[in-house]
mmCIF file of C-alpha atoms in Angstrom:
data_model
loop_
_atom_site.group_PDB
_atom_site.id
_atom_site.type_symbol
_atom_site.label_atom_id
_atom_site.label_comp_id
_atom_site.label_asym_id
_atom_site.label_seq_id
_atom_site.Cartn_x
_atom_site.Cartn_y
_atom_site.Cartn_z
ATOM 1 C CA MET D 1 76.354 169.546 138.085
ATOM 2 C CA SER D 2 79.228 171.734 139.213
ATOM 3 C CA VAL D 3 82.322 169.590 139.582
ATOM 4 C CA PHE D 4 84.467 170.225 142.667
ATOM 5 C CA TYR D 5 87.528 168.488 144.022
ATOM 6 C CA ILE D 6 86.315 166.394 146.922
ATOM 7 C CA ARG D 7 88.968 167.430 149.453
ATOM 8 C CA ASP D 8 89.333 171.070 148.399
ATOM 9 C CA VAL D 9 87.423 172.630 151.274
ATOM 10 C CA GLU D 10 86.056 171.355 154.545
ATOM 11 C CA GLN D 11 82.535 172.560 153.755
ATOM 12 C CA ASN D 12 82.351 169.982 150.993
ATOM 13 C CA GLU D 13 81.900 167.181 153.539
ATOM 14 C CA GLU D 14 78.201 168.053 153.685
ATOM 15 C CA GLN D 15 78.023 168.180 149.900
ATOM 16 C CA ILE D 16 79.658 164.767 149.597
ATOM 17 C CA ALA D 17 76.988 163.244 151.837
ATOM 18 C CA LYS D 18 74.288 164.524 149.462
ATOM 19 C CA LEU D 19 75.891 163.253 146.268
ATOM 20 C CA THR D 20 74.107 160.692 144.151
ATOM 21 C CA MET D 21 76.005 157.694 142.857
ATOM 22 C CA ALA D 22 76.137 159.109 139.310
ATOM 23 C CA GLU D 23 77.470 162.457 140.561
ATOM 24 C CA LEU D 24 80.243 160.866 142.584
ATOM 25 C CA PHE D 25 81.214 158.642 139.641
ATOM 26 C CA GLU D 26 81.460 161.787 137.515
ATOM 27 C CA ILE D 27 83.675 163.494 140.084
ATOM 28 C CA ASN D 28 85.895 160.428 140.388
ATOM 29 C CA ILE D 29 86.446 160.319 136.640
ATOM 30 C CA HIS D 30 87.231 164.019 136.181
ATOM 31 C CA LYS D 31 88.838 164.892 139.499
ATOM 32 C CA MET D 32 90.424 161.693 140.753
ATOM 33 C CA ARG D 33 93.536 162.195 142.875
ATOM 34 C CA LYS D 34 96.867 161.913 141.078
ATOM 35 C CA SER D 35 98.183 159.469 143.677
ATOM 36 C CA PHE D 36 96.962 157.221 146.477
ATOM 37 C CA PHE D 37 99.021 155.943 149.386
ATOM 38 C CA LYS D 38 98.803 152.747 151.385
ATOM 39 C CA TYR D 39 100.687 152.011 154.595
ATOM 40 C CA PHE D 40 102.041 148.494 155.178
ATOM 41 C CA PRO D 41 103.280 147.007 158.494
ATOM 42 C CA ASN D 42 105.920 144.766 156.864
ATOM 43 C CA THR D 43 105.322 142.017 159.417
ATOM 44 C CA THR D 44 105.148 138.247 159.030
ATOM 45 C CA LYS D 45 102.330 135.844 159.816
ATOM 46 C CA ARG D 46 102.325 132.098 160.260
ATOM 47 C CA ILE D 47 99.642 130.637 157.970
ATOM 48 C CA ASN D 48 99.265 126.844 157.672
ATOM 49 C CA LYS D 49 102.816 126.333 158.952
ATOM 50 C CA VAL D 50 104.148 128.787 156.358
ATOM 51 C CA THR D 51 105.584 132.184 157.306
ATOM 52 C CA ARG D 52 104.333 134.907 154.984
ATOM 53 C CA ASN D 53 104.872 138.643 154.663
ATOM 54 C CA PHE D 54 101.746 139.968 152.959
ATOM 55 C CA SER D 55 103.195 143.476 152.774
ATOM 56 C CA LEU D 56 106.116 142.304 150.635
ATOM 57 C CA GLU D 57 103.785 140.159 148.535
ATOM 58 C CA ALA D 58 101.660 143.236 147.815
ATOM 59 C CA LEU D 59 104.787 145.143 146.784
ATOM 60 C CA GLU D 60 106.022 142.301 144.588
ATOM 61 C CA ASN D 61 102.688 141.697 142.870
ATOM 62 C CA ASN D 62 101.318 145.267 142.777
ATOM 63 C CA THR D 63 98.185 144.075 144.570
ATOM 64 C CA VAL D 64 96.091 145.294 147.483
ATOM 65 C CA PHE D 65 94.243 143.126 149.972
ATOM 66 C CA LEU D 66 90.522 143.736 150.452
ATOM 67 C CA SER D 67 89.521 143.221 154.081
ATOM 68 C CA ALA D 68 86.207 142.230 155.627
ATOM 69 C CA PRO D 69 84.643 145.246 157.396
ATOM 70 C CA SER D 70 84.232 143.134 160.538
ATOM 71 C CA SER D 71 88.020 143.217 160.967
ATOM 72 C CA PHE D 72 88.217 147.039 161.209
ATOM 73 C CA ASP D 73 89.355 148.672 164.440
ATOM 74 C CA ASP D 74 86.330 150.993 164.724
ATOM 75 C CA PRO D 75 83.208 149.107 165.965
ATOM 76 C CA TYR D 76 80.970 151.664 164.211
ATOM 77 C CA ASP D 77 82.755 151.229 160.891
ATOM 78 C CA CYS D 78 80.458 149.627 158.283
ATOM 79 C CA ASN D 79 77.901 148.934 161.026
ATOM 80 C CA LEU D 80 74.486 149.774 159.565
ATOM 81 C CA PHE D 81 72.176 151.810 161.805
ATOM 82 C CA ILE D 82 68.769 150.126 161.724
ATOM 83 C CA ASP D 83 66.240 150.652 164.521
ATOM 84 C CA ALA D 84 65.605 147.083 165.700
ATOM 85 C CA ASN D 85 62.243 147.831 167.349
ATOM 86 C CA GLU D 86 60.858 149.725 164.360
ATOM 87 C CA PHE D 87 62.168 147.052 161.996
ATOM 88 C CA ALA D 88 60.455 144.306 164.025
ATOM 89 C CA LEU D 89 57.153 146.210 164.181
ATOM 90 C CA GLN D 90 57.039 146.867 160.444
ATOM 91 C CA ARG D 91 58.015 143.300 159.555
ATOM 92 C CA ILE D 92 55.365 141.722 161.804
ATOM 93 C CA ARG D 93 52.820 144.133 160.278
ATOM 94 C CA TYR D 94 53.963 143.059 156.817
ATOM 95 C CA TYR D 95 53.482 139.360 157.559
ATOM 96 C CA ALA D 96 50.150 139.968 159.283
ATOM 97 C CA GLU D 97 48.836 141.813 156.223
ATOM 98 C CA LEU D 98 50.259 139.067 154.007
ATOM 99 C CA CYS D 99 48.108 136.585 155.949
ATOM 100 C CA GLY D 100 44.998 138.715 155.608
ATOM 101 C CA VAL D 101 44.968 140.504 158.969
ATOM 102 C CA ASP D 102 43.407 143.973 158.821
ATOM 103 C CA VAL D 103 46.196 145.715 160.752
ATOM 104 C CA LYS D 104 45.308 148.969 162.509
ATOM 105 C CA PRO D 105 47.909 151.790 162.500
ATOM 106 C CA GLU D 106 47.832 152.127 166.288
ATOM 107 C CA TRP D 107 48.511 148.454 167.033
ATOM 108 C CA SER D 108 51.695 147.608 168.938
ATOM 109 C CA TYR D 109 54.057 144.768 168.043
ATOM 110 C CA GLU D 110 52.389 142.562 170.670
ATOM 111 C CA GLU D 111 48.899 143.287 169.335
ATOM 112 C CA VAL D 112 49.863 142.543 165.736
ATOM 113 C CA SER D 113 51.711 139.414 166.836
ATOM 114 C CA MET D 114 48.642 138.141 168.709
ATOM 115 C CA ARG D 115 46.307 138.767 165.740
ATOM 116 C CA LEU D 116 48.739 137.059 163.365
ATOM 117 C CA ALA D 117 48.997 134.053 165.689
ATOM 118 C CA GLU D 118 45.194 133.751 165.770
ATOM 119 C CA LYS D 119 45.071 133.913 161.964
ATOM 120 C CA ILE D 120 47.715 131.229 161.497
ATOM 121 C CA TYR D 121 46.176 128.994 164.162
ATOM 122 C CA THR D 122 42.744 129.176 162.518
ATOM 123 C CA HIS D 123 44.316 128.512 159.120
ATOM 124 C CA GLY D 124 46.200 125.503 160.464
ATOM 125 C CA MET D 125 43.138 124.046 162.177
ATOM 126 C CA SER D 126 41.390 123.952 158.813
ATOM 127 C CA GLY D 127 44.183 121.743 157.477
ATOM 128 C CA LYS D 128 45.531 124.271 154.993
ATOM 129 C CA PRO D 129 49.309 124.627 154.413
ATOM 130 C CA LEU D 130 50.992 127.889 155.383
ATOM 131 C CA ASP D 131 52.301 128.532 151.882
ATOM 132 C CA GLU D 132 48.749 129.309 150.769
ATOM 133 C CA PHE D 133 49.298 132.743 152.278
ATOM 134 C CA TYR D 134 51.898 133.658 149.666
ATOM 135 C CA LYS D 135 52.256 131.059 146.885
ATOM 136 C CA HIS D 136 49.703 132.805 144.654
ATOM 137 C CA ARG D 137 51.598 136.117 144.755
ATOM 138 C CA GLN D 138 53.728 137.279 141.832
ATOM 139 C CA ASP D 139 56.767 138.190 143.922
ATOM 140 C CA CYS D 140 60.397 138.221 142.874
ATOM 141 C CA GLU D 141 62.668 135.335 143.840
ATOM 142 C CA MET D 142 64.158 137.146 146.842
ATOM 143 C CA ILE D 143 60.760 137.952 148.358
ATOM 144 C CA ARG D 144 59.564 134.406 147.771
ATOM 145 C CA LEU D 145 62.602 133.131 149.675
ATOM 146 C CA HIS D 146 61.884 135.587 152.509
ATOM 147 C CA HIS D 147 58.348 134.226 152.773
ATOM 148 C CA GLU D 148 59.512 130.612 152.718
ATOM 149 C CA ALA D 149 62.118 131.280 155.410
ATOM 150 C CA PHE D 150 59.609 133.033 157.672
ATOM 151 C CA PHE D 151 56.964 130.323 157.477
ATOM 152 C CA LEU D 152 59.554 127.546 157.722
ATOM 153 C CA ARG D 153 60.689 129.056 161.008
ATOM 154 C CA LEU D 154 57.063 129.016 162.175
ATOM 155 C CA GLN D 155 56.664 125.371 161.237
ATOM 156 C CA LEU D 156 59.849 124.400 163.083
ATOM 157 C CA GLU D 157 58.813 126.218 166.240
ATOM 158 C CA LEU D 158 55.205 125.082 166.163
ATOM 159 C CA SER D 159 56.059 121.426 165.505
ATOM 160 C CA SER D 160 57.825 121.223 168.862
ATOM 161 C CA PRO D 161 56.139 119.042 171.532
ATOM 162 C CA GLU D 162 56.357 122.022 173.878
ATOM 163 C CA THR D 163 54.194 124.184 171.624
ATOM 164 C CA ASN D 164 51.969 126.536 173.598
ATOM 165 C CA GLY D 165 50.459 129.986 173.338
ATOM 166 C CA GLU D 166 53.878 131.613 173.519
ATOM 167 C CA SER D 167 55.334 129.512 170.698
ATOM 168 C CA TYR D 168 53.924 131.816 168.027
ATOM 169 C CA SER D 169 55.539 134.849 169.614
ATOM 170 C CA VAL D 170 58.872 133.019 169.937
ATOM 171 C CA ALA D 171 58.697 131.935 166.300
ATOM 172 C CA PHE D 172 57.879 135.450 165.099
ATOM 173 C CA ASN D 173 60.720 136.934 167.140
ATOM 174 C CA LYS D 174 63.287 134.437 165.866
ATOM 175 C CA ALA D 175 62.244 134.794 162.230
ATOM 176 C CA ILE D 176 62.338 138.589 162.307
ATOM 177 C CA LYS D 177 65.640 138.648 164.203
ATOM 178 C CA GLU D 178 67.156 136.459 161.491
ATOM 179 C CA GLU D 179 66.024 138.981 158.877
ATOM 180 C CA TYR D 180 67.492 141.841 160.901
ATOM 181 C CA ASP D 181 70.816 140.022 161.360
ATOM 182 C CA GLU D 182 70.962 139.206 157.657
ATOM 183 C CA ILE D 183 70.752 142.886 156.743
ATOM 184 C CA GLN D 184 73.320 143.828 159.392
ATOM 185 C CA HIS D 185 75.671 141.272 157.878
ATOM 186 C CA THR D 186 75.150 142.619 154.365
ATOM 187 C CA ALA D 187 78.168 144.898 154.750
ATOM 188 C CA ASN D 188 80.403 141.861 155.196
ATOM 189 C CA ARG D 189 79.536 140.685 151.691
ATOM 190 C CA PHE D 190 81.743 143.559 150.604
ATOM 191 C CA ARG D 191 85.520 143.746 150.914
ATOM 192 C CA VAL D 192 87.397 146.995 151.406
ATOM 193 C CA ALA D 193 90.931 148.279 150.767
ATOM 194 C CA CYS D 194 91.861 151.562 152.452
ATOM 195 C CA PHE D 195 94.110 154.334 151.122
ATOM 196 C CA ALA D 196 95.438 157.670 152.353
ATOM 197 C CA GLU D 197 96.157 160.993 150.657
ATOM 198 C CA THR D 198 99.679 161.515 151.992
ATOM 199 C CA PRO D 199 102.767 159.477 152.902
ATOM 200 C CA TYR D 200 103.681 161.888 155.711
ATOM 201 C CA SER D 201 101.008 161.229 158.348
ATOM 202 C CA MET D 202 102.709 160.466 161.664
ATOM 203 C CA LEU D 203 99.575 158.800 163.021
ATOM 204 C CA MET D 204 99.165 156.616 159.948
ATOM 205 C CA TRP D 205 102.806 155.540 160.200
ATOM 206 C CA SER D 206 102.239 154.647 163.845
ATOM 207 C CA HIS D 207 98.900 152.871 163.461
ATOM 208 C CA TYR D 208 99.246 151.096 160.126
ATOM 209 C CA ALA D 209 102.972 150.844 159.384
ATOM 210 C CA ASN D 210 104.066 149.081 162.555
ATOM 211 C CA TYR D 211 105.182 152.221 164.415
ATOM 212 C CA HIS D 212 107.280 153.527 161.492
ATOM 213 C CA GLN D 213 108.969 150.133 160.954
ATOM 214 C CA GLY D 214 106.927 149.413 157.829
ATOM 215 C CA PHE D 215 106.652 151.202 154.504
ATOM 216 C CA CYS D 216 104.192 153.226 152.438
ATOM 217 C CA VAL D 217 103.432 152.667 148.755
ATOM 218 C CA GLU D 218 102.397 155.440 146.377
ATOM 219 C CA TYR D 219 100.118 154.386 143.517
ATOM 220 C CA GLU D 220 99.924 156.564 140.421
ATOM 221 C CA THR D 221 96.406 157.185 139.134
ATOM 222 C CA PRO D 222 96.196 156.646 135.359
ATOM 223 C CA ASP D 223 93.799 158.440 133.051
ATOM 224 C CA TYR D 224 90.333 156.938 133.012
ATOM 225 C CA SER D 225 89.905 154.126 130.491
ATOM 226 C CA SER D 226 87.975 150.915 130.007
ATOM 227 C CA ASP D 227 90.940 149.026 131.488
ATOM 228 C CA ASN D 228 90.680 150.757 134.863
ATOM 229 C CA ALA D 229 86.980 151.702 134.906
ATOM 230 C CA GLU D 230 86.213 149.031 137.510
ATOM 231 C CA ILE D 231 88.703 150.619 139.920
ATOM 232 C CA TYR D 232 87.511 154.171 139.213
ATOM 233 C CA HIS D 233 83.872 153.232 139.802
ATOM 234 C CA ASN D 234 84.603 151.572 143.137
ATOM 235 C CA LEU D 235 87.082 154.021 144.689
ATOM 236 C CA PHE D 236 85.486 156.651 146.936
ATOM 237 C CA PRO D 237 86.408 159.162 149.636
ATOM 238 C CA VAL D 238 85.234 158.369 153.151
ATOM 239 C CA ILE D 239 82.532 160.697 154.512
ATOM 240 C CA TYR D 240 83.338 161.957 158.021
ATOM 241 C CA THR D 241 80.332 162.903 160.099
ATOM 242 C CA ASP D 242 79.037 163.114 163.679
ATOM 243 C CA ASN D 243 75.774 161.400 162.805
ATOM 244 C CA ARG D 244 74.888 157.868 161.829
ATOM 245 C CA THR D 245 72.256 157.667 159.098
ATOM 246 C CA ASP D 246 69.093 155.732 159.960
ATOM 247 C CA LEU D 247 68.648 153.084 157.259
ATOM 248 C CA THR D 248 65.561 151.483 158.815
ATOM 249 C CA SER D 249 63.058 152.559 156.149
ATOM 250 C CA LEU D 250 65.476 151.645 153.372
ATOM 251 C CA SER D 251 66.047 148.172 154.808
ATOM 252 C CA LEU D 252 62.299 147.639 155.209
ATOM 253 C CA ASN D 253 61.739 148.632 151.591
ATOM 254 C CA TRP D 254 64.386 146.135 150.562
ATOM 255 C CA ARG D 255 62.723 143.300 152.492
ATOM 256 C CA SER D 256 59.236 144.157 151.238
ATOM 257 C CA ASN D 257 60.017 144.787 147.561
ATOM 258 C CA GLY D 258 62.942 142.426 147.060
ATOM 259 C CA ASN D 259 65.081 144.974 145.276
ATOM 260 C CA LEU D 260 66.416 148.474 145.575
ATOM 261 C CA SER D 261 66.750 151.185 142.985
ATOM 262 C CA ASN D 262 70.304 152.169 142.090
ATOM 263 C CA GLU D 263 70.062 155.229 144.313
ATOM 264 C CA GLU D 264 68.655 153.253 147.250
ATOM 265 C CA LEU D 265 71.411 150.691 146.866
ATOM 266 C CA TRP D 266 73.914 153.555 146.709
ATOM 267 C CA ASN D 267 72.620 154.898 150.034
ATOM 268 C CA PHE D 268 73.244 151.514 151.619
ATOM 269 C CA TYR D 269 76.667 151.546 150.023
ATOM 270 C CA LYS D 270 77.449 155.142 150.969
ATOM 271 C CA TYR D 271 76.207 155.188 154.545
ATOM 272 C CA GLY D 272 77.122 151.605 155.354
ATOM 273 C CA LEU D 273 80.652 151.457 153.947
ATOM 274 C CA LEU D 274 81.829 155.035 153.457
ATOM 275 C CA SER D 275 80.744 156.890 156.606
ATOM 276 C CA LYS D 276 83.034 157.225 159.632
ATOM 277 C CA SER D 277 83.170 159.287 162.790
ATOM 278 C CA LEU D 278 84.845 162.705 162.647
ATOM 279 C CA ASP D 279 87.398 161.282 165.107
ATOM 280 C CA TRP D 280 89.008 159.516 162.134
ATOM 281 C CA LYS D 281 89.131 162.527 159.838
ATOM 282 C CA TYR D 282 92.916 162.809 160.163
ATOM 283 C CA GLN D 283 93.164 159.683 157.981
ATOM 284 C CA GLN D 284 91.656 161.438 154.921
ATOM 285 C CA GLU D 285 90.786 157.953 153.780
ATOM 286 C CA TRP D 286 89.644 156.605 150.433
ATOM 287 C CA ARG D 287 88.159 153.156 149.988
ATOM 288 C CA LEU D 288 88.197 150.655 147.183
ATOM 289 C CA ILE D 289 85.039 148.591 147.646
ATOM 290 C CA SER D 290 84.353 145.258 146.016
ATOM 291 C CA CYS D 291 81.535 142.740 146.108
ATOM 292 C CA ASP D 292 83.399 139.996 144.213
ATOM 293 C CA ASN D 293 83.697 142.197 141.111
ATOM 294 C CA LEU D 294 87.376 143.084 141.639
ATOM 295 C CA ILE D 295 88.580 139.875 143.279
ATOM 296 C CA THR D 296 89.931 137.216 140.949
ATOM 297 C CA ASP D 297 90.763 134.463 143.467
ATOM 298 C CA ASP D 298 90.120 133.358 147.043
ATOM 299 C CA THR D 299 92.999 135.430 148.477
ATOM 300 C CA TYR D 300 90.939 138.667 148.333
ATOM 301 C CA ASN D 301 93.743 140.465 146.512
ATOM 302 C CA CYS D 302 93.233 142.598 143.435
ATOM 303 C CA GLN D 303 95.474 144.422 141.002
ATOM 304 C CA PHE D 304 95.634 148.146 141.650
ATOM 305 C CA PHE D 305 97.162 151.197 139.967
ATOM 306 C CA LYS D 306 100.846 151.054 139.080
ATOM 307 C CA ILE D 307 103.293 151.616 141.943
ATOM 308 C CA LYS D 308 104.985 154.993 141.589
ATOM 309 C CA LYS D 309 107.202 155.131 144.680
ATOM 310 C CA VAL D 310 107.963 153.405 147.986
ATOM 311 C CA TYR D 311 108.567 155.290 151.251
ATOM 312 C CA LEU D 312 110.657 153.489 153.875
ATOM 313 C CA GLY D 313 109.731 153.959 157.530
ATOM 314 C CA ASN D 314 111.977 155.967 159.834
ATOM 315 C CA ARG D 315 112.433 153.018 162.227
ATOM 316 C CA MET D 316 112.769 150.286 159.621
ATOM 317 C CA SER D 317 115.613 147.889 160.362
ATOM 318 C CA ALA D 318 118.646 147.797 158.085
ATOM 319 C CA LYS D 319 117.820 144.204 157.163
ATOM 320 C CA ASP D 320 114.283 145.065 156.054
ATOM 321 C CA ARG D 321 115.498 148.206 154.309
ATOM 322 C CA LYS D 322 117.935 146.187 152.197
ATOM 323 C CA LYS D 323 115.238 143.668 151.331
ATOM 324 C CA ILE D 324 112.766 146.305 150.132
ATOM 325 C CA ILE D 325 115.415 148.270 148.238
ATOM 326 C CA LYS D 326 116.351 145.063 146.434
ATOM 327 C CA ILE D 327 112.733 144.515 145.364
ATOM 328 C CA CYS D 328 112.366 148.133 144.249
ATOM 329 C CA LYS D 329 115.563 148.027 142.175
ATOM 330 C CA ARG D 330 114.527 144.802 140.489
ATOM 331 C CA LYS D 331 111.113 146.235 139.601
ATOM 332 C CA GLY D 332 112.376 149.710 138.696
ATOM 333 C CA ILE D 333 110.439 151.454 141.488
ATOM 334 C CA PRO D 334 111.860 154.676 143.003
ATOM 335 C CA TYR D 335 112.198 154.660 146.796
ATOM 336 C CA VAL D 336 113.049 157.111 149.550
ATOM 337 C CA GLY D 337 113.455 157.095 153.312
ATOM 338 C CA VAL D 338 111.035 159.110 155.434
ATOM 339 C CA ILE D 339 112.493 160.944 158.424
ATOM 340 C CA ILE D 340 111.369 163.181 161.267
ATOM 341 C CA SER D 341 111.746 166.888 160.580
ATOM 342 C CA PRO D 342 114.368 168.434 162.924
ATOM 343 C CA ASN D 343 112.384 171.621 163.540
ATOM 344 C CA LYS D 344 108.721 170.664 162.962
ATOM 345 C CA PHE D 345 106.322 167.952 164.078
ATOM 346 C CA GLU D 346 106.121 166.388 160.637
ATOM 347 C CA MET D 347 107.591 163.724 158.392
ATOM 348 C CA LYS D 348 109.574 164.430 155.245
ATOM 349 C CA ASP D 349 111.727 162.722 152.608
ATOM 350 C CA CYS D 350 115.320 162.014 153.556
ATOM 351 C CA SER D 351 117.840 163.864 151.376
ATOM 352 C CA ILE D 352 120.427 161.087 151.755
ATOM 353 C CA LEU D 353 120.260 157.993 149.574
ATOM 354 C CA CYS D 354 119.081 154.977 151.558
ATOM 355 C CA GLU D 355 122.168 153.016 150.483
ATOM 356 C CA ASN D 356 124.453 155.729 151.847
ATOM 357 C CA CYS D 357 122.603 155.664 155.182
ATOM 358 C CA LEU D 358 123.094 151.904 155.327
ATOM 359 C CA ARG D 359 126.812 152.250 154.576
ATOM 360 C CA ILE D 360 127.214 154.888 157.282
ATOM 361 C CA LYS D 361 125.409 152.696 159.816
ATOM 362 C CA GLN D 362 127.514 149.665 158.863
ATOM 363 C CA CYS D 363 130.699 151.740 159.118
ATOM 364 C CA ASN D 364 129.739 153.082 162.542
ATOM 365 C CA LYS D 365 128.856 149.580 163.692
ATOM 366 C CA ARG D 366 132.293 148.288 162.629
ATOM 367 C CA LYS D 367 133.995 151.184 164.393
ATOM 368 C CA ARG D 368 132.162 150.409 167.633
ATOM 369 C CA SER D 369 133.034 146.714 167.406
ATOM 370 C CA ASN D 370 136.745 147.507 166.832
ATOM 371 C CA LYS D 371 137.027 149.648 169.956
#
């Protein structure tokens, strides 16, 4: 495999989308970025009658918070694209064949549903339990649970006093919808921390650092080792694309076989958690993804790479600036103010020490009050 730096050229976006899990791991190890940046709002929240500033806690503890994808601002973000109608048709066909129905390729969902209902009704009239359809099969634990859940739903619906000819269809629909919803919710089993490639993005300062009143932390990427392998193997660049990938066949394979190969699981991972609309490309985002493997407690925080530098927002108050400078000095972390360029639409480091700026502001404030 020819190794390339993921963000070197725009054409590589298409290449990234075609990468296998092993290839991307290899790239991450050999061509990982030297630094990652995370923007913090530096705001407080009232939790259980206690006021907390999670941004300062992250700075103090060198941790990052892993969020649930459902909390993201983009409704498409981490939302798996699965064709609901096709999923329902293939699942009802699967259960019909499981029960011994000779399903024809041209049959519609309604036709298969009717034939399955007839089969189950005849089976029930003979006094046989529903689990006879699947208990003899040598399926994995997950598939066995799928079967039990499906037929339990049937029993619940069909035991109702209002049971009629439509009850089978209602039961099938509910059981299959539950399966569909379960897969859609799979992404929320994962937690995600987001990073940027630069501390000078005006939009990132506005959107994620409380309109320039927050701060940005630079994390220094260490050389790959066994100590940081878990981070390396779960830190990926976001793939920006116009198209959503159809994961219907992959999800059906998962439900039918009970497991996915590493590459199939990677496709769920890649297209479910790492793909975003081109509208967000300005973020040049990277994501640290965890499914409990990086989280050590119930706060959803995890240790990340060592903090290299802190960038203070252009509109940060003097009070907050002093507080963060104090933390940085105590922990030996370099810091710098970020200002607006006088002649370009861009952000840059301030050439004046933050303490000197604070002294000047305090001096000017005293002068105004003495007038």
